Amino acid sequence: MCGIVGVVGAENATEVLLSGLKKLEYRGYDSAGIYVNSKTGTPELIKRVGRIKNLEAAIPAGLAGTQGIGHTRWATNGVPSVANAHPHISNDGRFYLVHNGVLTNAKQLAADYLADVTLLSDTDTEVAVQLIAKFVRDGASVKEALRHVMQLVEGSYAFALADRDDVDTLYVAKNKSPLLIAKGDGFNAIASDALALLDRTHDFIELHDEELVVLTKDSIHIENLAGAVQERASYTVDVSEGDGDLGAYPFYMLKEIDEQPAVIRRLLSSYVDDQGQVQMPADLLKTLDGADRLYFVAAGTSYHASLAAAPMFEQLAGVPVSVHFASEFGYHMPLLSKKPMFIFLTQSGETADIRQVLVKVKTMHLPTLTITNVPTSTLAREADYALSLHAGPEIAVASTKAYTAQVATSALLAKALGMFKGTAAAKKLDIKHELSIVATAQQTLVDQKDMIHELVGKMLKTTRNAFYIGRGGDYYVALEAALKLKEISYIQAEGFAAGELKHGTIALIEEGTPVIALISDPVTAAHTRANAGETQARGANVLHIATADLAQPDDELVVPSVNGLLTPLALIVPGQLLAYYASLDRGYDVDRPRNLAKSVTVE
Ligand code: AGP
């Protein structure tokens, strides 16, 4: 979702902004813009619809500047257009603003305060910059004008504001949307994600909600909304810039699919000691042990990973688990158990739907754990406990290795909790051995790319729709595999509980409809095969993906057998590759599917 980069004091602000915005491309966007100024130059505002390369092509040669703000926009208010792209400028030409988030009362504020101002865009952001200019015209300092806007607006924002008449300063404010301060040598900068500036510094400062920052090249002044100065130490982000490199791969998604066995091995070396014991923080295990029900609250792929995680905690630790969509849970909260604990699986750690749940349950003084790929993220910082996924930066919008890391980390935590509780099931499970088998199985599957690509040619190259079916854990994988297919190939794909087809959905099956049956559970394998057969009898083009222990001679794809609780980790790999090649064969941008954002920072 929207990406922000800003810098003050740099020798070449244009270069900082462009390289930073390129690093944020993965978040998803539909237009981009920069504003650059310096003591000796003239202020330049350039905005373009589409990719950053369009913006780059429009930048005058030699534009450097020492002060700049840049933005990639993912449309919320108003269509993608140059007028709606950021930075937005006040009518007097003095103030330039970039914004990530949604101001829900912008229309009302425009009616109340800006009746005499002609707005040139459909955005809430323009309202904010016009308000700042108005308050300055009315006599406020720039900082006070920004603070006044923070007091007036409702909703979420990360703001970066440049004043044409003061090239030595940037003004920054944050509420609910992510924004970090980066401390440089001779410059200071800001970004939505540390990744944008890792080639320039590893030294970052987090911001809390409703904080305002005045930034110069050698000073960082943070205040809260009441004006009290906030002292905050910086921290080091030690992800190397190279971790996000594409290398020889055509797309990040393929690279990230291939990295999955290595992610599992990294998790084992991070969480399992030389004696094969899973090491988790003792206070976390104690808190989990005190819970009578675990509530997993997540979104999208992370929701599907939560579904796969639930049986692990139930079977290994004997604790009941509920899994919920974050976007629903906060507003339609079920009756909670007496001692609930909340677990948030989230790749980015910035998902707004999850954060509103976290904020709510914190006010209820209930314990929380975030399991995330970004240890410095908002959700990691704000939960009582945080565990890292150790997956390395995931750049493709379609999540793959983060899913693997979420499911594997959940397995490690469930095992640790089971051992803490002393359950027989946990004692029996050699998790290091079983996850090592999974890593090998994943390697076998990623090595079968060509064969999986051929299956796409036979089944998915031109179809408009497709079904994944399965039961139990296979159903959860069906949901995730279908999500992968729809988000990057735009095939209308459904993950379906195999037994439910005959209760209505089988009406959609016609000659040639692709149905992919997932079969890994000995208890229900025969039933799922029968359900697949029912679709075949009505013309469906069925692909059977079965684990080796349950495979039949005609099955099109056989997945190595792994421990039953860990099967999603193996079974999902063909689903990821089928989606990848379906997208590739249709000529789409695999890593940056239309309409989607990697980090979903609005509700
Ligand atoms: C899946 O491929 C998507 N990237 C999406 O469903 C994602 O899992 C969801 O938006 C939640 O994001 P999070 O894991 O960063 O919280």
Coordinates of C-alpha atoms and ligand atoms in Angstrom, one line a residue:
M1 CA 0.0 0.0 0.0
C2 CA 1.2 3.6 -0.2
G3 CA 4.9 4.1 0.3
I4 CA 6.6 7.2 1.6
V5 CA 10.3 8.2 1.4
G6 CA 11.6 11.6 2.5
V7 CA 15.0 13.1 3.0
V8 CA 16.6 16.3 4.2
G9 CA 20.3 17.2 3.9
A10 CA 21.2 14.6 1.2
E11 CA 23.5 15.6 -1.6
N12 CA 21.1 14.2 -4.1
A13 CA 17.6 13.9 -2.8
T14 CA 16.2 12.7 -6.1
E15 CA 18.4 9.7 -6.1
V16 CA 17.4 8.9 -2.5
L17 CA 13.7 9.2 -3.3
L18 CA 13.9 7.1 -6.5
S19 CA 15.9 4.3 -5.1
G20 CA 13.8 4.2 -2.0
L21 CA 10.5 4.3 -3.9
K22 CA 11.8 1.4 -6.1
K23 CA 12.4 -0.6 -2.9
L24 CA 8.8 0.1 -1.8
E25 CA 7.3 -1.0 -5.2
Y26 CA 6.5 -4.4 -3.7
R27 CA 3.9 -2.7 -1.5
G28 CA 1.7 -2.2 -4.5
Y29 CA 0.8 1.2 -6.1
D30 CA -0.8 2.8 -9.1
S31 CA 1.0 6.2 -9.4
A32 CA 4.1 7.9 -8.0
G33 CA 5.5 11.3 -7.4
I34 CA 8.3 13.3 -5.9
Y35 CA 8.9 16.8 -4.7
V36 CA 12.5 18.1 -4.6
N37 CA 14.0 21.4 -3.6
S38 CA 17.3 23.1 -2.5
K39 CA 18.6 26.4 -1.6
T40 CA 19.9 27.1 -5.0
G41 CA 17.5 25.3 -7.3
T42 CA 13.8 25.7 -8.0
P43 CA 11.2 23.5 -6.4
E44 CA 10.1 20.6 -8.7
L45 CA 7.0 18.5 -8.4
I46 CA 6.7 15.5 -10.7
K47 CA 3.9 12.9 -10.7
R48 CA 3.0 10.1 -13.0
V49 CA 0.4 7.4 -13.2
G50 CA 1.7 3.8 -13.4
R51 CA 5.2 2.5 -12.7
I52 CA 8.1 4.4 -11.2
K53 CA 9.9 4.1 -14.5
N54 CA 7.2 6.6 -15.9
L55 CA 8.1 9.0 -13.2
E56 CA 11.8 8.5 -13.6
A57 CA 11.5 9.3 -17.4
A58 CA 9.7 12.6 -16.5
I59 CA 12.4 13.9 -14.1
P60 CA 14.5 16.7 -15.6
A61 CA 18.2 15.7 -16.0
G62 CA 20.4 16.8 -13.2
L63 CA 17.6 17.4 -10.7
A64 CA 19.3 16.8 -7.3
G65 CA 18.1 18.9 -4.4
T66 CA 18.8 18.5 -0.7
Q67 CA 15.2 18.2 0.5
G68 CA 12.6 15.8 -0.9
I69 CA 9.5 13.7 -0.4
G70 CA 8.3 10.9 -2.6
H71 CA 5.3 8.6 -2.7
T72 CA 3.8 5.6 -4.3
R73 CA 0.0 5.8 -4.2
W74 CA -2.4 2.9 -3.9
A75 CA -5.8 4.5 -4.7
T76 CA -8.3 4.8 -1.8
N77 CA -10.0 8.2 -2.4
G78 CA -10.2 8.9 -6.1
V79 CA -9.0 7.0 -9.2
P80 CA -5.3 6.6 -10.1
S81 CA -4.5 9.9 -11.9
V82 CA -1.8 12.6 -11.9
A83 CA -4.2 15.0 -10.0
N84 CA -4.8 12.4 -7.3
A85 CA -1.1 11.3 -7.1
H86 CA 1.0 12.6 -4.2
P87 CA 2.7 14.9 -3.3
H88 CA -0.2 17.3 -3.0
I89 CA 0.4 21.0 -3.0
S90 CA -1.4 23.8 -1.2
N91 CA -3.0 26.4 -3.5
D92 CA -0.4 29.1 -2.4
G93 CA 2.3 26.7 -3.8
R94 CA 4.1 26.7 -0.4
F95 CA 3.4 23.3 1.1
Y96 CA 3.8 19.8 -0.3
L97 CA 2.4 16.7 1.5
V98 CA 2.6 12.9 1.0
H99 CA 0.3 10.7 3.0
N100 CA -0.3 7.1 3.7
G101 CA -3.7 6.2 5.4
V102 CA -7.3 7.4 5.2
L103 CA -8.7 10.5 6.7
T104 CA -12.3 9.6 7.3
N105 CA -13.6 13.1 8.0
A106 CA -11.8 14.9 5.2
K107 CA -15.1 15.9 3.4
Q108 CA -16.5 17.4 6.6
L109 CA -13.2 19.3 7.3
A110 CA -13.2 20.7 3.7
A111 CA -16.8 21.9 4.2
D112 CA -16.0 23.4 7.6
Y113 CA -12.7 25.1 6.8
L114 CA -12.0 25.3 3.1
A115 CA -15.2 26.7 1.5
D116 CA -13.1 29.3 -0.3
V117 CA -10.4 26.9 -1.5
T118 CA -10.7 25.1 -4.9
L119 CA -9.7 21.5 -4.4
L120 CA -7.9 20.0 -7.5
S121 CA -8.1 16.3 -6.5
D122 CA -10.5 13.8 -5.0
T123 CA -8.1 13.0 -2.2
D124 CA -8.3 13.4 1.6
T125 CA -4.6 14.3 1.5
E126 CA -5.2 17.5 -0.4
V127 CA -7.6 18.6 2.3
A128 CA -4.9 18.1 4.9
V129 CA -2.3 20.2 3.0
Q130 CA -4.8 23.0 2.2
L131 CA -5.6 23.1 6.0
I132 CA -2.0 23.4 6.9
A133 CA -1.5 26.3 4.5
K134 CA -4.7 28.0 5.8
F135 CA -3.6 27.7 9.4
V136 CA -0.1 29.1 8.5
R137 CA -1.8 32.0 6.7
D138 CA -3.9 32.5 9.8
G139 CA -0.7 33.0 11.8
A140 CA 0.4 29.5 13.0
S141 CA 3.9 28.2 12.7
V142 CA 4.2 25.2 10.3
K143 CA 4.6 22.8 13.3
E144 CA 1.5 24.2 15.0
A145 CA -0.5 24.1 11.8
L146 CA 0.5 20.4 11.4
R147 CA -0.4 19.7 15.0
H148 CA -3.8 21.4 14.5
V149 CA -4.5 19.2 11.5
M150 CA -3.5 16.1 13.6
Q151 CA -6.0 17.2 16.2
L152 CA -8.8 17.7 13.6
V153 CA -8.4 14.6 11.4
E154 CA -10.0 11.2 12.1
G155 CA -8.6 8.0 10.7
S156 CA -5.0 7.0 9.9
Y157 CA -2.0 8.9 8.6
A158 CA 1.7 8.9 8.0
F159 CA 2.4 12.5 6.8
A160 CA 5.6 14.0 5.4
L161 CA 5.4 17.7 4.8
A162 CA 7.9 20.0 3.0
D163 CA 7.8 23.8 3.2
R164 CA 9.1 25.4 -0.1
D165 CA 10.4 28.3 2.0
D166 CA 12.4 26.2 4.4
V167 CA 14.5 23.6 2.6
D168 CA 16.4 22.6 5.7
T169 CA 13.4 21.0 7.4
L170 CA 10.9 18.2 7.0
Y171 CA 7.8 17.8 9.1
V172 CA 6.5 14.3 9.9
A173 CA 3.4 13.0 11.7
K174 CA 2.0 9.5 12.3
N175 CA -1.1 7.8 13.5
K176 CA -1.9 4.1 12.8
S177 CA 0.0 4.1 9.5
P178 CA 3.7 2.9 9.5
L179 CA 6.5 5.4 9.3
L180 CA 10.2 5.2 10.5
I181 CA 12.9 7.8 10.9
A182 CA 16.3 6.9 9.4
K183 CA 19.4 8.5 10.9
G184 CA 22.1 9.1 8.3
D185 CA 25.5 10.5 8.1
G186 CA 24.9 14.2 7.1
F187 CA 21.3 13.6 6.4
N188 CA 18.1 12.3 8.0
A189 CA 15.3 10.5 6.2
I190 CA 11.9 8.8 6.6
A191 CA 10.4 5.8 5.1
S192 CA 7.3 3.5 5.4
D193 CA 9.7 0.5 5.5
A194 CA 13.3 0.3 6.5
L195 CA 14.0 -1.6 3.3
A196 CA 13.7 1.7 1.4
L197 CA 16.8 3.1 3.0
L198 CA 19.0 0.1 3.9
D199 CA 21.5 1.0 1.3
R200 CA 22.1 4.3 3.1
T201 CA 21.7 3.5 6.8
H202 CA 20.8 0.8 9.3
D203 CA 20.0 3.2 12.1
F204 CA 16.2 3.8 12.6
I205 CA 13.9 5.3 15.1
E206 CA 10.3 4.1 15.6
L207 CA 7.4 6.6 15.9
H208 CA 4.4 6.1 18.1
D209 CA 0.8 7.1 17.2
E210 CA 0.0 10.8 17.3
E211 CA 3.6 11.9 17.2
L212 CA 5.0 14.8 15.3
V213 CA 8.6 15.1 14.2
V214 CA 10.7 18.1 13.0
L215 CA 13.6 16.7 11.0
T216 CA 16.7 18.6 9.8
K217 CA 19.9 17.1 8.5
D218 CA 21.4 16.8 11.9
S219 CA 18.5 16.9 14.4
I220 CA 15.4 14.8 15.1
H221 CA 12.8 16.4 17.3
I222 CA 9.9 14.2 18.4
E223 CA 6.8 15.5 20.2
N224 CA 3.5 14.0 21.2
L225 CA 0.2 15.6 20.4
A226 CA 0.3 17.5 23.6
G227 CA 3.7 19.0 22.7
A228 CA 5.8 17.0 25.2
V229 CA 9.2 16.2 23.8
Q230 CA 9.8 12.4 23.4
E231 CA 13.4 11.0 23.7
R232 CA 13.8 7.8 21.9
A233 CA 16.9 5.7 21.1
S234 CA 17.5 4.4 17.6
Y235 CA 17.8 0.7 16.8
T236 CA 19.7 -1.2 14.2
V237 CA 18.0 -3.0 11.3
D238 CA 20.4 -5.7 10.4
V239 CA 18.7 -7.2 7.3
S240 CA 21.2 -6.9 4.6
E241 CA 20.2 -5.0 1.5
G242 CA 21.2 -8.0 -0.6
D243 CA 18.5 -10.2 1.0
G244 CA 16.0 -8.3 -1.1
D245 CA 17.9 -8.8 -4.4
L246 CA 16.3 -10.7 -7.3
G247 CA 19.6 -12.3 -8.4
A248 CA 19.1 -14.4 -11.6
Y249 CA 15.4 -15.0 -11.0
P250 CA 12.8 -13.5 -13.4
F251 CA 10.4 -12.8 -10.5
Y252 CA 10.7 -12.5 -6.7
M253 CA 7.8 -15.0 -6.3
L254 CA 9.8 -17.8 -7.9
K255 CA 12.9 -16.9 -5.8
E256 CA 10.8 -16.9 -2.6
I257 CA 9.1 -20.2 -3.5
D258 CA 12.6 -21.7 -3.9
E259 CA 13.8 -20.3 -0.6
Q260 CA 11.2 -22.2 1.4
P261 CA 13.4 -25.2 2.4
A262 CA 16.1 -22.8 3.5
V263 CA 13.5 -20.8 5.6
I264 CA 12.6 -24.0 7.4
R265 CA 16.2 -24.8 8.1
R266 CA 16.8 -21.2 9.3
L267 CA 13.8 -21.6 11.7
L268 CA 15.3 -24.8 13.0
S269 CA 18.6 -23.2 13.7
S270 CA 16.9 -20.2 15.3
Y271 CA 14.5 -22.0 17.6
V272 CA 15.9 -25.5 18.2
D273 CA 19.0 -26.1 20.3
D274 CA 21.7 -28.8 19.9
Q275 CA 19.7 -31.3 22.0
G276 CA 16.7 -30.9 19.6
Q277 CA 14.7 -28.9 22.2
V278 CA 12.6 -26.0 21.0
Q279 CA 13.6 -22.8 22.7
M280 CA 10.9 -20.2 23.2
P281 CA 10.8 -17.4 25.8
A282 CA 9.8 -18.9 29.2
D283 CA 7.4 -16.1 30.1
L284 CA 5.7 -16.5 26.7
L285 CA 5.1 -20.2 27.4
K286 CA 3.9 -19.4 30.9
T287 CA 1.4 -16.9 29.5
L288 CA 0.2 -19.3 26.8
D289 CA -0.1 -22.1 29.4
G290 CA -2.4 -19.8 31.4
A291 CA -4.8 -19.4 28.4
D292 CA -7.9 -21.6 28.2
R293 CA -8.3 -20.7 24.4
L294 CA -6.1 -19.3 21.8
Y295 CA -7.6 -16.8 19.3
F296 CA -5.7 -16.6 16.0
V297 CA -6.7 -13.3 14.3
A298 CA -5.3 -12.7 10.8
A299 CA -5.9 -11.8 7.2
G300 CA -5.5 -13.4 3.8
T301 CA -2.6 -15.9 3.5
S302 CA -1.8 -15.4 7.2
Y303 CA -5.4 -16.4 8.0
H304 CA -4.9 -19.6 6.0
A305 CA -1.6 -20.2 7.9
S306 CA -3.6 -19.7 11.2
L307 CA -6.1 -22.4 10.1
A308 CA -3.2 -24.7 9.5
A309 CA -1.7 -23.8 12.9
A310 CA -4.8 -24.4 14.9
P311 CA -4.8 -28.3 14.9
M312 CA -1.1 -28.2 16.0
F313 CA -1.9 -26.3 19.2
E314 CA -5.0 -28.5 19.8
Q315 CA -3.2 -31.8 19.3
L316 CA 0.2 -31.0 20.7
A317 CA -0.8 -28.7 23.6
G318 CA -4.4 -29.7 24.2
V319 CA -5.6 -26.1 24.1
P320 CA -8.7 -25.1 22.1
V321 CA -8.1 -22.7 19.2
S322 CA -10.4 -20.3 17.2
V323 CA -9.3 -18.7 14.0
H324 CA -10.8 -15.4 12.9
F325 CA -10.6 -12.8 10.1
A326 CA -9.2 -9.6 11.7
S327 CA -11.5 -7.4 9.6
E328 CA -14.5 -9.1 11.2
F329 CA -13.3 -9.9 14.7
G330 CA -12.8 -6.4 16.0
Y331 CA -16.3 -5.3 15.1
H332 CA -18.2 -8.6 15.7
M333 CA -16.3 -10.0 18.6
P334 CA -17.6 -13.4 19.7
L335 CA -18.2 -14.2 23.4
L336 CA -14.6 -14.8 24.6
S337 CA -13.5 -17.6 26.9
K338 CA -12.5 -16.8 30.5
K339 CA -8.7 -16.7 29.8
P340 CA -8.2 -15.9 26.1
M341 CA -4.8 -15.2 24.5
F342 CA -4.5 -13.6 21.1
I343 CA -2.0 -14.7 18.4
F344 CA -1.5 -12.5 15.4
L345 CA 0.2 -14.2 12.4
T346 CA 1.3 -11.4 10.1
Q347 CA 4.0 -11.2 7.5
S348 CA 4.3 -7.4 7.4
G349 CA 3.4 -6.7 11.0
E350 CA 1.6 -3.6 9.7
T351 CA -1.9 -4.9 8.7
A352 CA -4.4 -2.3 9.8
D353 CA -7.2 -4.8 10.2
I354 CA -5.1 -6.7 12.8
R355 CA -3.9 -3.6 14.5
Q356 CA -7.4 -2.5 15.3
V357 CA -8.0 -5.8 17.0
L358 CA -4.7 -5.6 18.9
V359 CA -5.6 -2.1 20.1
K360 CA -9.0 -3.3 21.3
V361 CA -7.8 -6.4 23.1
K362 CA -5.0 -4.4 24.8
T363 CA -7.7 -2.2 26.3
M364 CA -9.2 -5.3 27.7
H365 CA -5.8 -6.2 29.2
L366 CA -5.7 -9.6 27.4
P367 CA -2.3 -11.2 26.5
T368 CA -1.1 -10.9 22.9
L369 CA 1.6 -12.4 20.7
T370 CA 2.6 -11.3 17.3
I371 CA 4.4 -13.7 15.0
T372 CA 5.8 -11.7 12.1
N373 CA 8.5 -11.4 9.5
V374 CA 9.3 -7.9 10.5
P375 CA 10.5 -7.8 14.1
T376 CA 10.6 -4.0 14.1
S377 CA 7.0 -3.6 12.8
T378 CA 4.1 -2.0 14.7
L379 CA 2.4 -5.2 15.6
A380 CA 5.7 -6.7 16.9
R381 CA 6.3 -3.6 19.0
E382 CA 2.9 -3.3 20.4
A383 CA 2.0 -6.9 21.4
D384 CA 3.1 -8.3 24.7
Y385 CA 5.3 -10.9 23.0
A386 CA 6.8 -11.2 19.5
L387 CA 8.4 -14.0 17.6
S388 CA 10.2 -13.7 14.3
L389 CA 9.5 -15.7 11.2
H390 CA 13.1 -15.4 9.9
A391 CA 11.9 -15.7 6.3
G392 CA 14.0 -12.7 5.0
P393 CA 12.3 -9.9 3.1
E394 CA 9.3 -11.1 1.1
I395 CA 8.9 -8.8 -1.9
A396 CA 6.3 -10.5 -4.2
V397 CA 2.8 -9.5 -3.3
A398 CA 1.7 -13.1 -3.3
S399 CA 3.0 -14.5 0.0
T400 CA 4.8 -17.9 -0.2
K401 CA 7.8 -18.2 2.1
A402 CA 6.1 -16.2 4.8
Y403 CA 3.2 -18.7 4.8
T404 CA 5.7 -21.6 5.2
A405 CA 7.5 -19.7 8.0
Q406 CA 4.2 -19.0 9.7
V407 CA 3.1 -22.6 9.7
A408 CA 6.5 -23.9 10.7
T409 CA 6.9 -21.4 13.5
S410 CA 3.5 -22.3 14.8
A411 CA 4.5 -25.9 14.8
L412 CA 7.6 -25.1 16.8
L413 CA 5.6 -23.0 19.3
A414 CA 2.9 -25.7 19.6
K415 CA 5.6 -28.3 20.3
A416 CA 7.2 -26.0 22.9
L417 CA 3.9 -25.3 24.6
G418 CA 3.1 -29.1 24.5
M419 CA 6.4 -29.8 26.2
F420 CA 5.8 -27.1 28.8
K421 CA 2.4 -28.7 29.6
G422 CA 4.0 -32.2 29.4
T423 CA 1.6 -33.7 26.9
A424 CA 2.3 -37.1 25.5
A425 CA 1.7 -36.0 21.9
A426 CA 4.4 -33.3 22.2
K427 CA 6.9 -35.6 23.8
K428 CA 6.4 -38.1 21.0
L429 CA 7.0 -35.6 18.2
D430 CA 10.6 -35.1 17.1
I431 CA 9.9 -31.7 15.5
K432 CA 13.4 -31.1 14.3
H433 CA 13.4 -34.4 12.4
E434 CA 9.9 -33.9 11.0
L435 CA 10.5 -30.3 9.8
S436 CA 13.8 -31.5 8.2
I437 CA 11.7 -34.0 6.2
V438 CA 9.4 -31.2 5.2
A439 CA 12.3 -29.1 3.9
T440 CA 13.5 -32.0 1.8
A441 CA 9.9 -32.6 0.5
Q442 CA 9.7 -28.9 -0.4
Q443 CA 13.0 -29.2 -2.2
T444 CA 11.7 -32.2 -4.2
L445 CA 8.6 -30.2 -5.2
V446 CA 10.4 -27.1 -6.3
D447 CA 12.7 -29.3 -8.3
Q448 CA 9.6 -30.4 -10.3
K449 CA 8.9 -27.0 -11.7
D450 CA 8.9 -28.1 -15.4
M451 CA 6.3 -30.8 -14.7
I452 CA 4.1 -28.4 -12.8
H453 CA 4.5 -25.9 -15.6
E454 CA 3.2 -28.5 -18.0
L455 CA 0.1 -29.1 -15.9
V456 CA -0.7 -25.4 -16.1
G457 CA -0.5 -25.7 -19.9
K458 CA -3.1 -28.6 -19.7
M459 CA -5.4 -27.1 -17.2
L460 CA -5.1 -23.4 -16.4
K461 CA -3.7 -21.5 -19.3
T462 CA -7.0 -20.2 -20.6
T463 CA -9.7 -21.2 -18.1
R464 CA -11.8 -18.4 -16.5
N465 CA -12.4 -20.4 -13.2
A466 CA -11.0 -23.2 -11.2
F467 CA -11.7 -25.2 -7.9
Y468 CA -9.3 -26.5 -5.3
I469 CA -11.1 -29.1 -3.1
G470 CA -10.0 -30.9 0.0
R471 CA -11.0 -31.9 3.5
G472 CA -9.6 -31.0 7.0
G473 CA -6.1 -29.6 6.6
D474 CA -6.3 -30.1 2.8
Y475 CA -9.3 -27.7 2.8
Y476 CA -7.1 -25.1 4.4
V477 CA -4.5 -25.6 1.8
A478 CA -7.2 -25.4 -0.9
L479 CA -8.1 -22.0 0.4
E480 CA -4.5 -20.8 0.2
A481 CA -3.8 -22.4 -3.2
A482 CA -7.0 -20.8 -4.6
L483 CA -6.0 -17.4 -3.2
K484 CA -2.6 -17.6 -4.8
L485 CA -4.2 -18.5 -8.2
K486 CA -6.7 -15.7 -8.1
E487 CA -4.4 -12.9 -6.9
I488 CA -1.7 -13.3 -9.6
S489 CA -3.5 -15.1 -12.6
Y490 CA -6.9 -13.5 -12.1
I491 CA -8.6 -16.9 -12.6
Q492 CA -11.7 -17.0 -10.5
A493 CA -10.6 -19.7 -8.1
E494 CA -12.4 -21.2 -5.1
G495 CA -11.0 -23.3 -2.3
F496 CA -13.8 -25.6 -1.3
A497 CA -14.5 -28.2 1.4
A498 CA -14.8 -31.2 -0.9
G499 CA -17.9 -32.6 0.9
E500 CA -19.8 -29.3 0.5
L501 CA -19.6 -29.3 -3.3
K502 CA -22.7 -31.5 -3.7
H503 CA -24.7 -29.1 -1.5
G504 CA -24.8 -26.4 -4.2
T505 CA -21.5 -25.5 -5.8
I506 CA -21.3 -28.5 -8.1
A507 CA -23.9 -26.7 -10.2
L508 CA -20.9 -24.6 -11.5
I509 CA -19.0 -27.6 -12.8
E510 CA -19.2 -27.8 -16.6
E511 CA -17.2 -29.4 -19.4
G512 CA -13.5 -28.6 -18.8
T513 CA -13.8 -26.8 -15.4
P514 CA -10.4 -27.4 -13.7
V515 CA -10.9 -29.1 -10.3
I516 CA -7.7 -29.7 -8.3
A517 CA -8.2 -32.3 -5.5
L518 CA -5.8 -32.3 -2.6
I519 CA -5.5 -35.7 -0.9
S520 CA -3.2 -36.1 2.2
D521 CA -5.5 -37.3 4.9
P522 CA -6.0 -41.1 5.2
V523 CA -9.3 -40.6 7.0
T524 CA -10.9 -38.7 4.2
A525 CA -8.9 -39.6 1.1
A526 CA -11.5 -41.9 -0.3
H527 CA -14.3 -39.3 0.3
T528 CA -12.3 -36.5 -1.4
R529 CA -11.5 -38.9 -4.4
A530 CA -15.2 -39.6 -4.6
N531 CA -16.1 -35.9 -4.6
A532 CA -13.5 -35.3 -7.3
G533 CA -15.1 -38.2 -9.3
E534 CA -18.5 -36.6 -9.0
T535 CA -17.1 -33.4 -10.7
Q536 CA -15.3 -35.6 -13.3
A537 CA -18.6 -37.3 -14.1
R538 CA -20.0 -33.8 -15.0
G539 CA -17.1 -32.9 -17.3
A540 CA -14.5 -31.4 -14.9
N541 CA -10.8 -31.6 -15.8
V542 CA -9.5 -33.1 -12.5
L543 CA -6.0 -32.9 -11.2
H544 CA -5.2 -35.2 -8.2
I545 CA -2.4 -34.0 -5.9
A546 CA -1.9 -36.8 -3.4
T547 CA 0.8 -37.6 -0.8
A548 CA 2.9 -40.6 -1.6
D549 CA 1.3 -42.8 1.1
L550 CA -2.2 -42.3 -0.5
A551 CA -1.3 -41.9 -4.1
Q552 CA -2.9 -44.0 -6.9
P553 CA -1.2 -44.9 -10.2
D554 CA -3.1 -42.3 -12.2
D555 CA -2.6 -39.3 -9.9
E556 CA -1.1 -36.5 -11.8
L557 CA 1.2 -35.2 -9.0
V558 CA 2.6 -37.0 -6.0
V559 CA 3.8 -35.0 -3.0
P560 CA 6.3 -36.7 -0.6
S561 CA 4.6 -37.8 2.6
V562 CA 5.4 -35.8 5.7
N563 CA 4.0 -35.7 9.3
G564 CA 0.2 -35.2 9.1
L565 CA 0.2 -31.9 11.1
L566 CA 2.9 -30.5 8.7
T567 CA 1.3 -31.6 5.5
P568 CA 0.2 -28.0 4.5
L569 CA 3.9 -27.1 4.2
A570 CA 4.4 -29.6 1.5
L571 CA 1.0 -29.6 -0.2
I572 CA 1.0 -25.8 -0.7
V573 CA 4.2 -25.8 -2.9
P574 CA 2.4 -27.2 -6.1
G575 CA -0.3 -24.7 -5.5
Q576 CA 2.2 -21.8 -5.4
L577 CA 3.9 -23.1 -8.5
L578 CA 0.6 -23.6 -10.4
A579 CA -0.3 -20.0 -9.6
Y580 CA 3.1 -18.7 -10.6
Y581 CA 3.1 -20.4 -14.0
A582 CA -0.6 -19.6 -14.7
S583 CA 0.3 -15.9 -14.2
L584 CA 3.5 -16.2 -16.2
D585 CA 1.8 -18.0 -19.2
R586 CA -0.9 -15.3 -19.3
G587 CA 1.8 -12.6 -19.5
Y588 CA 1.1 -10.9 -16.2
D589 CA 3.4 -9.1 -13.8
V590 CA 3.7 -12.0 -11.3
D591 CA 5.2 -9.9 -8.5
R592 CA 2.9 -6.9 -8.8
P593 CA -0.7 -8.1 -9.5
R594 CA -3.3 -5.5 -10.2
N595 CA -5.2 -3.8 -7.4
L596 CA -3.2 -5.5 -4.6
A597 CA -0.9 -4.2 -2.0
K598 CA 1.7 -6.1 0.0
S599 CA 1.3 -4.2 3.2
V600 CA -2.3 -3.4 3.8
T601 CA -2.2 -0.4 6.0
V602 CA -5.8 0.8 5.7
E603 CA -8.9 -1.0 7.1
Ligands
AGP1 C1 -1.4 -13.1 0.2 O1 -0.6 -13.5 -0.9 C2 -1.4 -11.6 0.5 N1 -0.2 -11.0 0.4 C3 -2.3 -11.2 1.6 O2 -3.4 -12.1 1.7 C4 -1.7 -11.1 3.0 O3 -1.4 -12.4 3.5 C5 -2.7 -10.3 3.9 O4 -2.9 -9.1 3.4 C6 -2.2 -10.2 5.3 O5 -0.9 -9.6 5.4 P1 0.1 -9.8 6.6 O6 0.5 -11.2 6.7 O7 1.2 -8.8 6.3 O8 -0.7 -9.4 7.8

